[in-house]
Amino acid sequence: MRNRLRNPHTNLRPLSALLALVLLTLSPTGVLTQTPQIPAHPRELKYTTLTYTPPKRDQYRHVLSNGVVAYLVEDHDLPLVNVSILVRTGSYLDPAGKEGLAALTGTQMRVGGTTSKTAEEFDEAADFLAANIINLIGPTQGNANLNLLAKDVDQGLALYFDMTKASIDGITREDMIAFHQRYYQPAGFIFAVSGDFKTKDMLAKLETATKGWLVNKQAVPAVPKPTNTLVAGVYAVHKGDVNQGRVSIGHTGALRDSPDAYALEIMNDILGGGGFTSRITSRVRSDEGLAYSAGSNFGLGVYYPGNFRASFQSKNPTTSQAIDIVMEEINRLRTTKVTNEELETAKNSAIEVFPRIFATAAQVASTFAQDEYTKRPADYWTTYRDRIRAITADDVQRVAQKYLQPDKLVVLVVGNIDEISKGNPDKPQYSLAKIAKDGQIRRIPLPDPLTLIYPSTP
Amino acid sequence: MKKISISFLALLLCVQFAAAQKVPVQEIVLDNGMRLLLVPRKGDPNVAAGWVARVGSVNERPGITGLSHLFEHMMFKGTHAIGTKDIAENLKLIKEMDDVRAELRKEQQTLILKARLGEISDSKDPRHRSERHNELLAKFEELTKREKDLMVKDEFDRIYTTAGGSGMNAGTSNDFTVYFINVPANKLELWFWMESDRLRNPVFREFYSERDVVHEERRLRTDSTPTGKFNEQYESMFWQSSPYGWPVVGWPSDLEGITREEALDYFAINYAPNNLTACLVGDVDPARAKELAQQYFGRLPRGPRPPEPVRTSEMPQLAEKRMVAWAETVPQARVRYHTVAEGHPDDFALEILGSLLSGRTGRLYKSLVLQQSVANSAGAGQDGRKYEGLFELTGVAKPGKTPEEVEQALYKEIERMQKELVDANELQKVKNQYAANNFRGIQSNFGLMVQLLLRDSNRGWETINTDPARHQAVTPEDVRRVANTYFKPENRTIAIYYTKKKADGAVEDPALAGLTDQEKAQIAQMKGTLSQAKAEQIKMMLSRFEQEAGSAPPDKQNFIKVVKKMLEDRLKQLEGGKQ
């Protein structure tokens, strides 16, 4: 049975080649002599050179008469328009004791109605226009977004600016009103607009919309540095009814504008960020079949260092083994140089994928607006590929030694800790207790999933 | 009168848009039956590339459930040319491994039989394995190691990644399996090389460890999520005879038993070129793509026989079915009706009906959330699949309301749909959204590529240009008619979810659904304290509680009842443990 199946399989090659030959001679366009040989391996394929120049920021940058910056990128393929405002605000500005105010203000602006429309009227108007309107305030940025058909752009913009400018009615709490007034003003805006419009017309619309808008000269405070410190060790949250351990392993990352950022990007790609070709995925998933998804991310923060985090999920008996593999791979990057093949795969990938950053008009507009908001160096994209090309295996090892700190790793395991602790009888060398260098597993209680209230500690 | 004229104008505009959406697809059919769809577009120098096999879990049978999905994983394991240092040796090893596996299967079947007859409690417990069984396992482990030594690890991925391929992945559903990637424009030939190679000479390496990966995926998505296991059972309860009743990821017993031979059999029929469509969207030269398609895909031989459509259709449902579950989730109700497959004329009216009910300005939100305050959220939608279809309504109960109250409120809205015609303006709003969403859905090259493939795997890619008009043509009468045709009590299946408190695995009394969030939190905290308390302490608490219960305000009585029961249960548990 097996033989019967595998034989035709191995015979496929000559058979199908013959078939292709017959088909080519029969088809009117198929002239055999013009058919190039199919190489035995893709490394023998020849490619034409692809030169790509990233778009220039200044080409799309406009300044309104009140000083507000707007990036406008036309795209007439489809009759859609997308308008975004990046607002200099964030939940870091929540006053002490009023945590959540920024996020709540962001949501309330969208769902709370405006001075001229009740919440329901606003929703009806937006839905009838098939306009998607979103307003959110994140940790270090506010975003107001409008997406709709180009034919409805004036009505949509009216609703959108009504929400952004004057949605006071819906905000009943004094705190929210104060928060909104302080930060939602053109001095803190950067526009990113793309789609089916004429740049000149759109600029005029933005001028009109922001004209006479109250301008508060008070500067927005800078994002503060976080003050908490990580305590290394193994932390465990017991959840008795699941059959997998979910694990995060990590510590503090680095700053986005650090000169080491490029090498860190490559390092993480090799460690666990590059999908199946990266070490963690390859060992935990494809070698051992211990997890469905396994990988890592090295967070590069704009205002403060991001988080380095490797994560996976594995069935209870093999959770400890998988943790061990990840720890081993973190260590190995420090002690041993990456292979040339790994380095080239990661570098080539970064360079070849680069044009995707500017794949659509919306991406061009938002990338440049975001760069301006976060004060990224103007030559960042023009020098990016050369900086990646320059990275060596020594660079990767150097940043691994500097930024990966096995002694500082925090290991968090969520799952049936009793079962996970039992480990795998076939592989007793792996255990949660051994992973904790101090032998201590710090238990964290599981909050109620519906109220998020922690049980009183026993 | 005025209203009508506005709607009429809007309708005209929409018709204009519907007509305007004409995705210019160039279709090439190769002599072996494989289709290639091309949409050249300007933008960055990149091509969204993919292909679909018209096969999914609906084409499986008991015993091999989950094979379509497992197969999708195996397609990344390399070929004769990719992924090995020595193909001849590799194939020899694979045969040896399969032989050992066949022997192992016999051992496993013996254990399964023993477990069935109650001679052993767990067929997977290693203590019950025979000596021969252990020998075979050791042999298999050794062969696995030898296979690994022969492998060029993840070469398939590495070739694409190094060449700038991005977003490579694949997906399996009930009806189709799709494979996709973005490649730089100058690497188009690489895509043809790689995809035609794995369709021609795949080698299912690491077959058995990949089965374990899929099992982890099942644990991740189904077993470890609050409602995953229940949703799976609900799905199986809803379909009686249709193969939609088993999960795409497969039943665990099948996952553990599927063999490589079964995978190869399946491949020969379902991955033959006459069952495939490929699609390229982006920076692509059609003439060059056509040439490459003939050169590379043209070499794939037609399948030994054409794949057959699924034979087993769903039996008409005769009586209401109901599932009541206690899960770690908010109290909620799901109501499903059997409807029609994708593309049936009523499919469009049912989709429109679903949209009328959903969203912040939809009827369910307005009625159940805002007016009646019975639900926190609610929605509805038609899910037309290739062979069958269903319409589902869901609602999450507000604290203090029961899922059954939500269920009844959903029926009220259905009744309205059955009795009254929808307002022209309301219908127009939904149609405007369909018109705008049609454009949004084809904005990215990748999105358009996937959409064309999925459409072509069922009714043909042309539906991307013809479906919009069918949505716009739905009338208020159509909506009322389909509501009356399908929404009948005997045609529905209901799932009711109550919240199960997970701290100690105790099932929450349905009465808890009537408590406020604050009271629930108090109870959760009390449970923590209780777990530490001794029987004597609990007895004291109980007697004090009973004394005070009489003087508590009426709106607290429910809460008191629940607390009292909790104390009693814990006491029983403690005293029971003593025996």
XYZ file of N, CA and C in Angstrom, chain A residues 77-80 149, chain B residues 13-25 41 431-443 448 451-452 455 461-469 471-472:
141
model
N -7.198 55.341 -6.864
C -7.609 54.003 -7.301
C -9.025 53.655 -6.867
N -9.348 53.994 -5.633
C -10.676 53.675 -5.111
C -11.284 54.944 -4.522
N -12.609 55.058 -4.555
C -13.254 56.314 -4.106
C -13.360 56.393 -2.580
N -12.241 56.265 -1.875
C -12.243 56.309 -0.413
C -11.294 57.389 0.089
N -16.449 57.112 1.981
C -16.451 57.288 0.531
C -16.150 58.747 0.205
N -27.362 56.406 -6.436
C -25.926 56.556 -6.236
C -25.277 55.200 -5.994
N -25.973 54.413 -5.164
C -25.409 53.118 -4.817
C -25.331 52.206 -6.021
N -26.360 52.231 -6.812
C -26.364 51.403 -8.011
C -25.173 51.792 -8.878
N -24.942 53.101 -8.920
C -23.822 53.610 -9.683
C -22.514 53.040 -9.129
N -22.406 53.010 -7.776
C -21.186 52.489 -7.159
C -21.034 51.012 -7.412
N -22.154 50.325 -7.248
C -22.095 48.884 -7.448
C -21.569 48.591 -8.840
N -22.044 49.387 -9.790
C -21.600 49.182 -11.163
C -20.134 49.593 -11.302
N -19.735 50.589 -10.493
C -18.376 51.102 -10.616
C -17.349 50.084 -10.135
N -17.792 49.236 -9.186
C -16.816 48.271 -8.701
C -16.660 47.137 -9.687
N -15.646 47.236 -10.480
C -15.390 46.202 -11.474
C -13.921 45.853 -11.315
N -13.654 44.805 -10.590
C -12.254 44.428 -10.410
C -11.793 43.759 -11.696
N -10.805 44.357 -12.362
C -10.382 43.818 -13.666
C -9.455 42.615 -13.491
N -10.037 41.448 -13.566
C -9.266 40.224 -13.362
C -8.953 39.576 -14.702
N -1.532 45.931 -10.401
C -1.862 47.184 -9.723
C -0.579 47.935 -9.428
N -27.414 49.326 3.057
C -26.897 49.172 1.692
C -25.709 50.104 1.447
N -25.775 51.308 2.008
C -24.633 52.221 1.879
C -23.378 51.596 2.482
N -23.568 50.917 3.609
C -22.416 50.284 4.257
C -21.849 49.158 3.394
N -22.733 48.402 2.772
C -22.238 47.349 1.872
C -21.444 47.972 0.722
N -21.960 49.074 0.192
C -21.287 49.725 -0.941
C -19.891 50.193 -0.534
N -19.782 50.838 0.640
C -18.474 51.332 1.090
C -17.546 50.167 1.445
N -18.100 49.165 2.114
C -17.265 48.024 2.531
C -16.722 47.235 1.343
N -17.479 47.244 0.233
C -16.974 46.573 -0.958
C -15.635 47.173 -1.379
N -15.543 48.499 -1.311
C -14.282 49.155 -1.679
C -13.210 48.916 -0.629
N -13.621 49.002 0.641
C -12.632 48.798 1.712
C -12.006 47.407 1.611
N -12.833 46.437 1.237
C -12.361 45.052 1.192
C -11.359 44.772 0.084
N -11.264 45.665 -0.888
C -10.323 45.402 -1.992
C -9.185 46.412 -1.999
N -9.041 47.175 -0.897
C -7.992 48.205 -0.843
C -6.585 47.621 -0.908
N -7.391 41.701 -1.531
C -8.053 41.393 -2.801
C -7.668 39.990 -3.270
N -9.502 37.447 -1.194
C -10.928 37.450 -1.518
C -11.213 36.751 -2.856
N -10.380 37.033 -3.852
C -10.585 36.392 -5.160
C -10.427 34.873 -5.053
N -13.459 33.357 -3.203
C -14.634 33.366 -4.076
C -14.501 32.298 -5.151
N -14.628 33.645 -9.088
C -14.131 34.974 -8.714
C -15.051 36.074 -9.207
N -15.808 35.811 -10.281
C -16.658 36.850 -10.883
C -17.655 37.432 -9.884
N -17.964 36.654 -8.833
C -18.955 37.123 -7.863
C -18.502 38.396 -7.148
N -17.190 38.692 -7.205
C -16.724 39.924 -6.580
C -17.345 41.130 -7.297
N -17.640 40.951 -8.570
C -18.236 42.043 -9.346
C -19.759 41.945 -9.464
N -20.304 40.774 -9.175
C -21.753 40.627 -9.342
C -22.521 40.637 -8.017
N -21.879 40.245 -6.921
C -22.578 40.209 -5.635
C -23.051 41.592 -5.151
N -22.229 42.653 -5.330
C -22.680 43.954 -4.804
C -24.082 44.338 -5.288
N -24.364 44.110 -6.561
C -25.681 44.472 -7.086
C -26.781 43.620 -6.445
N -26.838 42.528 -3.371
C -27.141 43.117 -2.063
C -28.004 44.364 -2.223
N -27.657 45.179 -3.220
C -28.400 46.438 -3.417
C -29.841 46.168 -3.848
